[in-house]
Coordinates of C-alpha atoms in Angstrom, one line a residue:
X253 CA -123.1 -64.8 -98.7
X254 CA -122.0 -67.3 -101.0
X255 CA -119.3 -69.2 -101.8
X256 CA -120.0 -72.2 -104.8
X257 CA -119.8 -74.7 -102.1
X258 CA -122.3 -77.1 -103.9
X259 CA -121.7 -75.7 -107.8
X260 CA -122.2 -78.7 -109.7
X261 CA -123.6 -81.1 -107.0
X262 CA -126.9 -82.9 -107.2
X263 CA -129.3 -84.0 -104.1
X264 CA -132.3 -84.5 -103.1
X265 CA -134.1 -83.0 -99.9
X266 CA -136.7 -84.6 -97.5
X267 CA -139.3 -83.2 -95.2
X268 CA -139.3 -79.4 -96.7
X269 CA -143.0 -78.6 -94.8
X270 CA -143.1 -74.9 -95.0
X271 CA -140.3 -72.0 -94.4
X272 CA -139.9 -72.8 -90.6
X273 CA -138.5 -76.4 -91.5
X274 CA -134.7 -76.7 -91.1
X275 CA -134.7 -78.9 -94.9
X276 CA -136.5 -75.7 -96.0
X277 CA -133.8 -73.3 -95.1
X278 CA -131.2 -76.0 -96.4
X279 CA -132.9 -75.9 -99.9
X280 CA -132.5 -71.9 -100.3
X281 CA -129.0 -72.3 -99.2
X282 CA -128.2 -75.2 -101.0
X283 CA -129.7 -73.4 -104.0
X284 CA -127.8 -69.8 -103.1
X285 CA -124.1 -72.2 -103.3
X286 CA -124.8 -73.8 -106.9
X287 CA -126.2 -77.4 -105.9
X288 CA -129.4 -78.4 -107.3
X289 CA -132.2 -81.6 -105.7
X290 CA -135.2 -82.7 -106.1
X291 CA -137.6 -81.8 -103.2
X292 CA -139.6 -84.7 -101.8
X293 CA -142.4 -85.4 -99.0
X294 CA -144.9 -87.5 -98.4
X295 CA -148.4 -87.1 -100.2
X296 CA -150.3 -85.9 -97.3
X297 CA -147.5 -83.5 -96.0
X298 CA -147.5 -81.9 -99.4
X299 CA -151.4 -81.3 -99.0
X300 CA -149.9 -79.4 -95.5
X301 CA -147.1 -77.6 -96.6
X302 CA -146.2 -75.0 -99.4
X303 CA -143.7 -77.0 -101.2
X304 CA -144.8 -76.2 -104.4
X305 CA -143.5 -72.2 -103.1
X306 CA -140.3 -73.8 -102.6
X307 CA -139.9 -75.7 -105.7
X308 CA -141.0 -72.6 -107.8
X309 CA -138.1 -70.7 -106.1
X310 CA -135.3 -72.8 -106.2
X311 CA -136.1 -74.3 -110.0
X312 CA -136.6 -77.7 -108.2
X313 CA -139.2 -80.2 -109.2
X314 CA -141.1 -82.3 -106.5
X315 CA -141.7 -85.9 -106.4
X316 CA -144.0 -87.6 -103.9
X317 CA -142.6 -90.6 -101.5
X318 CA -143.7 -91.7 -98.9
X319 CA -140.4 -92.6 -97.0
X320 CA -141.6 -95.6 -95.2
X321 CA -142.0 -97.7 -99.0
X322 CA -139.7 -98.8 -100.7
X323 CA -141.2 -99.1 -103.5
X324 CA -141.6 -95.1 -103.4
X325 CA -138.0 -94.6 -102.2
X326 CA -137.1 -97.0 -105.5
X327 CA -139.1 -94.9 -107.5
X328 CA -137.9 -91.3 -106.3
X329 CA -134.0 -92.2 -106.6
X330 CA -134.4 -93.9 -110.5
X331 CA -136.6 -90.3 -111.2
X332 CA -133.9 -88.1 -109.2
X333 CA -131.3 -89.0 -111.2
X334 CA -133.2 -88.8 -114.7
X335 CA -134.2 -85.7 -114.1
X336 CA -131.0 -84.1 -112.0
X337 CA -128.6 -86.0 -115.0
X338 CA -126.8 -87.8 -113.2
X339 CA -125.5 -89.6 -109.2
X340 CA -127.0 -88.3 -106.3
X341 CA -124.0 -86.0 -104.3
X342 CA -126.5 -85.5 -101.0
X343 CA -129.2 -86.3 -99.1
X344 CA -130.9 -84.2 -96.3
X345 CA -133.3 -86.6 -94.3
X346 CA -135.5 -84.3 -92.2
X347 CA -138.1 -86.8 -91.3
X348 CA -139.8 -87.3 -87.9
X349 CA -143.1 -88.0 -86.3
X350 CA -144.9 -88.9 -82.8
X351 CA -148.7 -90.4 -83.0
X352 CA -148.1 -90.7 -79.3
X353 CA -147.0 -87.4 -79.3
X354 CA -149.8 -85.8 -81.4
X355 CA -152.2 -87.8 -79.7
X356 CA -151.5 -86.6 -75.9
X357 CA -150.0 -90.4 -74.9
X358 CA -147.2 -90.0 -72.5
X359 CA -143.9 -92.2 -72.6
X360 CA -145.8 -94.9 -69.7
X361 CA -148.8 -95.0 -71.5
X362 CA -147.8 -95.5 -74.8
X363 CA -150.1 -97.4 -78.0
X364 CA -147.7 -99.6 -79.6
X365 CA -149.4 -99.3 -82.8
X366 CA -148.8 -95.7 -82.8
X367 CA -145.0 -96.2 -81.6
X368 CA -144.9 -98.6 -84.3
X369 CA -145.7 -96.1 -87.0
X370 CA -143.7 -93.6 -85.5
X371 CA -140.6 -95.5 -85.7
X372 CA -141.0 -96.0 -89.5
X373 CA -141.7 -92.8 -90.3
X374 CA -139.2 -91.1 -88.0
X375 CA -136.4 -94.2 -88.0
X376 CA -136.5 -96.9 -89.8
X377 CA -137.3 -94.8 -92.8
X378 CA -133.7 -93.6 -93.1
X379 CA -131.9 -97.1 -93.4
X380 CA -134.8 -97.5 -96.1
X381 CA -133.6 -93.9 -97.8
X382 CA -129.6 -95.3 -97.2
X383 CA -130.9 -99.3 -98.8
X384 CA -132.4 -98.1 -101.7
X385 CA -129.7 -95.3 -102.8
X386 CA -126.9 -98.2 -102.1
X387 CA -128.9 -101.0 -103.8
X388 CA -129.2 -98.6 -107.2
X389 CA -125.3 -97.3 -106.7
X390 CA -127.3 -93.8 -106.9
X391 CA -124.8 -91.7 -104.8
X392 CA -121.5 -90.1 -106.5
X393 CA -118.0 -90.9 -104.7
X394 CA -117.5 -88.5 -101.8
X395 CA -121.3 -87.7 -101.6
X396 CA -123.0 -86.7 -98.5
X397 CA -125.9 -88.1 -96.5
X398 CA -127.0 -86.1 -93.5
X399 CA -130.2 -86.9 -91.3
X400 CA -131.2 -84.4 -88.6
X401 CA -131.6 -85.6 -85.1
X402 CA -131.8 -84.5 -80.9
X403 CA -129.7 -85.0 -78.2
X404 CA -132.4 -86.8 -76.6
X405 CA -131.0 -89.9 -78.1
X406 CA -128.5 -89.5 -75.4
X407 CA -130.5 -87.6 -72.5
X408 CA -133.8 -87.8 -70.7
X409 CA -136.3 -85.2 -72.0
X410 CA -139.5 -86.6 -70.7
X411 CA -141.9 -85.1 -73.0
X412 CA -140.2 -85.4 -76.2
X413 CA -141.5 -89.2 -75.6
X414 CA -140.9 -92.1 -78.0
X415 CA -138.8 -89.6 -79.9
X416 CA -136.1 -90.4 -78.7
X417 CA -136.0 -93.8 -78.8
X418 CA -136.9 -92.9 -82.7
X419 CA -134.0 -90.6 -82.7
X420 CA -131.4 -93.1 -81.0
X421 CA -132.2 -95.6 -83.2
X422 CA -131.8 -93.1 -86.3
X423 CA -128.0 -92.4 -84.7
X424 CA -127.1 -95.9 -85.0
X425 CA -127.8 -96.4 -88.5
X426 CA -126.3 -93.5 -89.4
X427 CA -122.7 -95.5 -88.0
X428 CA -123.8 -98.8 -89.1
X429 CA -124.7 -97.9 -92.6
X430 CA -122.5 -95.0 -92.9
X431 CA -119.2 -97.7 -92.5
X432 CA -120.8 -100.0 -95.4
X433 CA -121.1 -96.8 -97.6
X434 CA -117.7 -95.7 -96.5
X435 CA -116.1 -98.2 -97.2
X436 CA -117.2 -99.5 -100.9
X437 CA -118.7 -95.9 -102.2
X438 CA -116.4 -93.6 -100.8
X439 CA -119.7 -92.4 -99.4
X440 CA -120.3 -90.2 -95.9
X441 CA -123.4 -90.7 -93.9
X442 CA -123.8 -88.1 -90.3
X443 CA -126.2 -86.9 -87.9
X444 CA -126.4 -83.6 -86.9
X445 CA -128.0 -83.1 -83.1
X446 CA -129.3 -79.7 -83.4
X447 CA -130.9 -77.2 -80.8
X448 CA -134.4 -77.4 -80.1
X449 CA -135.4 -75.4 -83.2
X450 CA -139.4 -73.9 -83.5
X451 CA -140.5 -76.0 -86.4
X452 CA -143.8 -77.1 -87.0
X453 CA -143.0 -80.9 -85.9
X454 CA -141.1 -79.2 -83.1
X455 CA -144.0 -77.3 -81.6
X456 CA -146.3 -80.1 -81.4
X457 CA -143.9 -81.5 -78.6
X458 CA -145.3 -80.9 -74.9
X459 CA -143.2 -78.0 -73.5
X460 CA -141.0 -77.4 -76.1
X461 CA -141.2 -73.3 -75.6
X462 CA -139.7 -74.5 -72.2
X463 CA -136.7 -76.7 -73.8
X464 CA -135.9 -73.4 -76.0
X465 CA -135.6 -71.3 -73.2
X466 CA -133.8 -73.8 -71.3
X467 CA -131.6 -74.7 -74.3
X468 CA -130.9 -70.8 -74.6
X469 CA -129.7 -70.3 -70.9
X470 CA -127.4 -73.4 -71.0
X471 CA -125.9 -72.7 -74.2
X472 CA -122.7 -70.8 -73.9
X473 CA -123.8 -69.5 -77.4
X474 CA -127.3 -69.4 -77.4
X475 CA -129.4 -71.8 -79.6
X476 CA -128.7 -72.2 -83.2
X477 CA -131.3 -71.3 -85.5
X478 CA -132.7 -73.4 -88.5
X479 CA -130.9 -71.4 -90.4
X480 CA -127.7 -71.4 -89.2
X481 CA -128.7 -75.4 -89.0
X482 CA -129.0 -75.1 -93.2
X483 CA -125.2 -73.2 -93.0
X484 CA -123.9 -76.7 -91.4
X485 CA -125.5 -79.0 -93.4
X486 CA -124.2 -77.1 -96.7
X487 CA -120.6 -77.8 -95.2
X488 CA -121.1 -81.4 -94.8
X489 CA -122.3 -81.8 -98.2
X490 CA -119.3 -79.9 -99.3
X491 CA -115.9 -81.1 -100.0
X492 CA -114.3 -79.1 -97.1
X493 CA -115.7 -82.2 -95.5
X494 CA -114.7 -85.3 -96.9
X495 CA -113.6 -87.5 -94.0
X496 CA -116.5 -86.9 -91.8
X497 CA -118.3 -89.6 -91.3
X498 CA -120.5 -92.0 -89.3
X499 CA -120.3 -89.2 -86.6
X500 CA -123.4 -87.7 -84.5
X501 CA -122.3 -83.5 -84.7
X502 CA -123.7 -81.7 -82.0
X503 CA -125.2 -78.0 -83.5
X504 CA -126.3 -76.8 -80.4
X505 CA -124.1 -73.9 -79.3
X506 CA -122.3 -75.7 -76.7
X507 CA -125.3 -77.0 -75.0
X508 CA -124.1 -81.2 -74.8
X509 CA -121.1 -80.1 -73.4
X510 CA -122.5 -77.8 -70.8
X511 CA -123.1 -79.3 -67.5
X512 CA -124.7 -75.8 -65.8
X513 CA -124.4 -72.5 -66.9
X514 CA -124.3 -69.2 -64.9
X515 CA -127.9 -68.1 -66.0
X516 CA -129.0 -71.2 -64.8
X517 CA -127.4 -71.1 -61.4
X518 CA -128.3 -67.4 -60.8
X519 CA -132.4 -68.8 -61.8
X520 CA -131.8 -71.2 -58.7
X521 CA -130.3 -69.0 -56.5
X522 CA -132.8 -65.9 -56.9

């Protein structure tokens, strides 16, 4: 269903991989409540994913970046704007990668170079997104930024590794950046903490089918799903929204406020 939400607003979308990815699902919907964005990814993602599918269907062009230069991100607001006609009115950052992950290192044995590049690509790549758009005075008054994140910013989930130290990091410039942008563009920046969702960069985590499951049990109701991720994010870029800000939103089904569930008690007690 649809309800004009976005009619009229402008964005652009990171890390759209293929139609598992939660920025996927937020481009249809953003696309089914009026907005339209420029879709963006880095080079060898592209080569990966079927963004091109995605571009075709919303009426979207794509633009390369590599989020990490800034240079790139420079490049990919000036082009947003000429092509969309105007200010930017959101951002979905839905970046985030583990070499140590991907490459079987656990969290004690961790190669610093590959931590390094993590960070950047996962982190630090969203105060670059946030520097360049406030350095060109790209986004429209009451615009929206919203980067996706996990609760392991706040709680130990051994195999999800060095990201969540990415993750925490990503949190905290969401506040710090989010007042600046609040306060002299009138400009909200949030995080929303979703479930553990089966995306691609999801299922190369080390027993993630067993944080679903577990996720599912403590959740009072159940996981949310990428899509129903895509439902939220359209309300934060609405402007049912306009005094959120510099907040982490938990999306989760109840799951950071559960301390045991039922299921989960009757599991241990069998």
């Amino acid at each position: 269903m649809s309800y004009n939400l976005l009619k009229g607003k402008r964005g652009i979308i990171f890390g759209a991989l293929d139609e598992n990815s939660i920025a996927w699902k937020t481009a249809e919907r953003i696309h089914e409540e009026g907005g339209t964005f420029v879709l963006t990814n880095a080079p060898v993602a592209m080569r990966l994913g079927q963004i091109k599918d995605l571009a075709e269907k919303t009426g979207s062009q794509v633009i390369p970046a590599d989020a990490t230069s800034e240079e790139d991100l420079a490049n990919l607001v000036a082009q947003s704007m000429e092509i969309l006609g105007g200010k930017i009115d959101f951002v979905l950052h839905a970046i985030g990668m583990s070499i140590n992950v991907r490459k079987g290192r656990s969290y004690t044995d961790e190669k610093y170079d590959f931590t390094t590049k993590g960070w950047d690509v996962s982190a630090l790549s969203f105060h670059k997104v946030l520097q360049s758009l406030y350095k060109a005075d790209a986004m429209a008054e009451w615009g929206s930024i919203v980067a996706l994140t996990y609760m392991a910013a706040q709680r130990v989930f051994p195999d999800y590794n060095d990201m969540a130290d990415n993750k925490a990091y990503l949190e905290s410039v969401a506040r710090s950046f989010g007042y600046f942008f609040g306060k002299e563009k009138n400009v909200r920046v949030n995080t929303i903490s979703q479930s553990p969702t089966p995306t691609t960069a999801g299922q190369g985590v080390k027993g993630f089918g067993g944080f679903i499951s577990y996720a599912e049990k403590m959740s009072p109701l159940g996981n949310a799903t990428a899509l129903e991720c895509a439902d939220y994010t359209v309300t934060l870029f609405s402007d049912l929204t306009r005094k959120v800000t510099m907040q982490n939103l938990f999306h989760d089904g109840g799951f950071s406020n559960t301390g045991v569930s039922q299921e989960v008690i009757e599991h241990f007690t069998e």
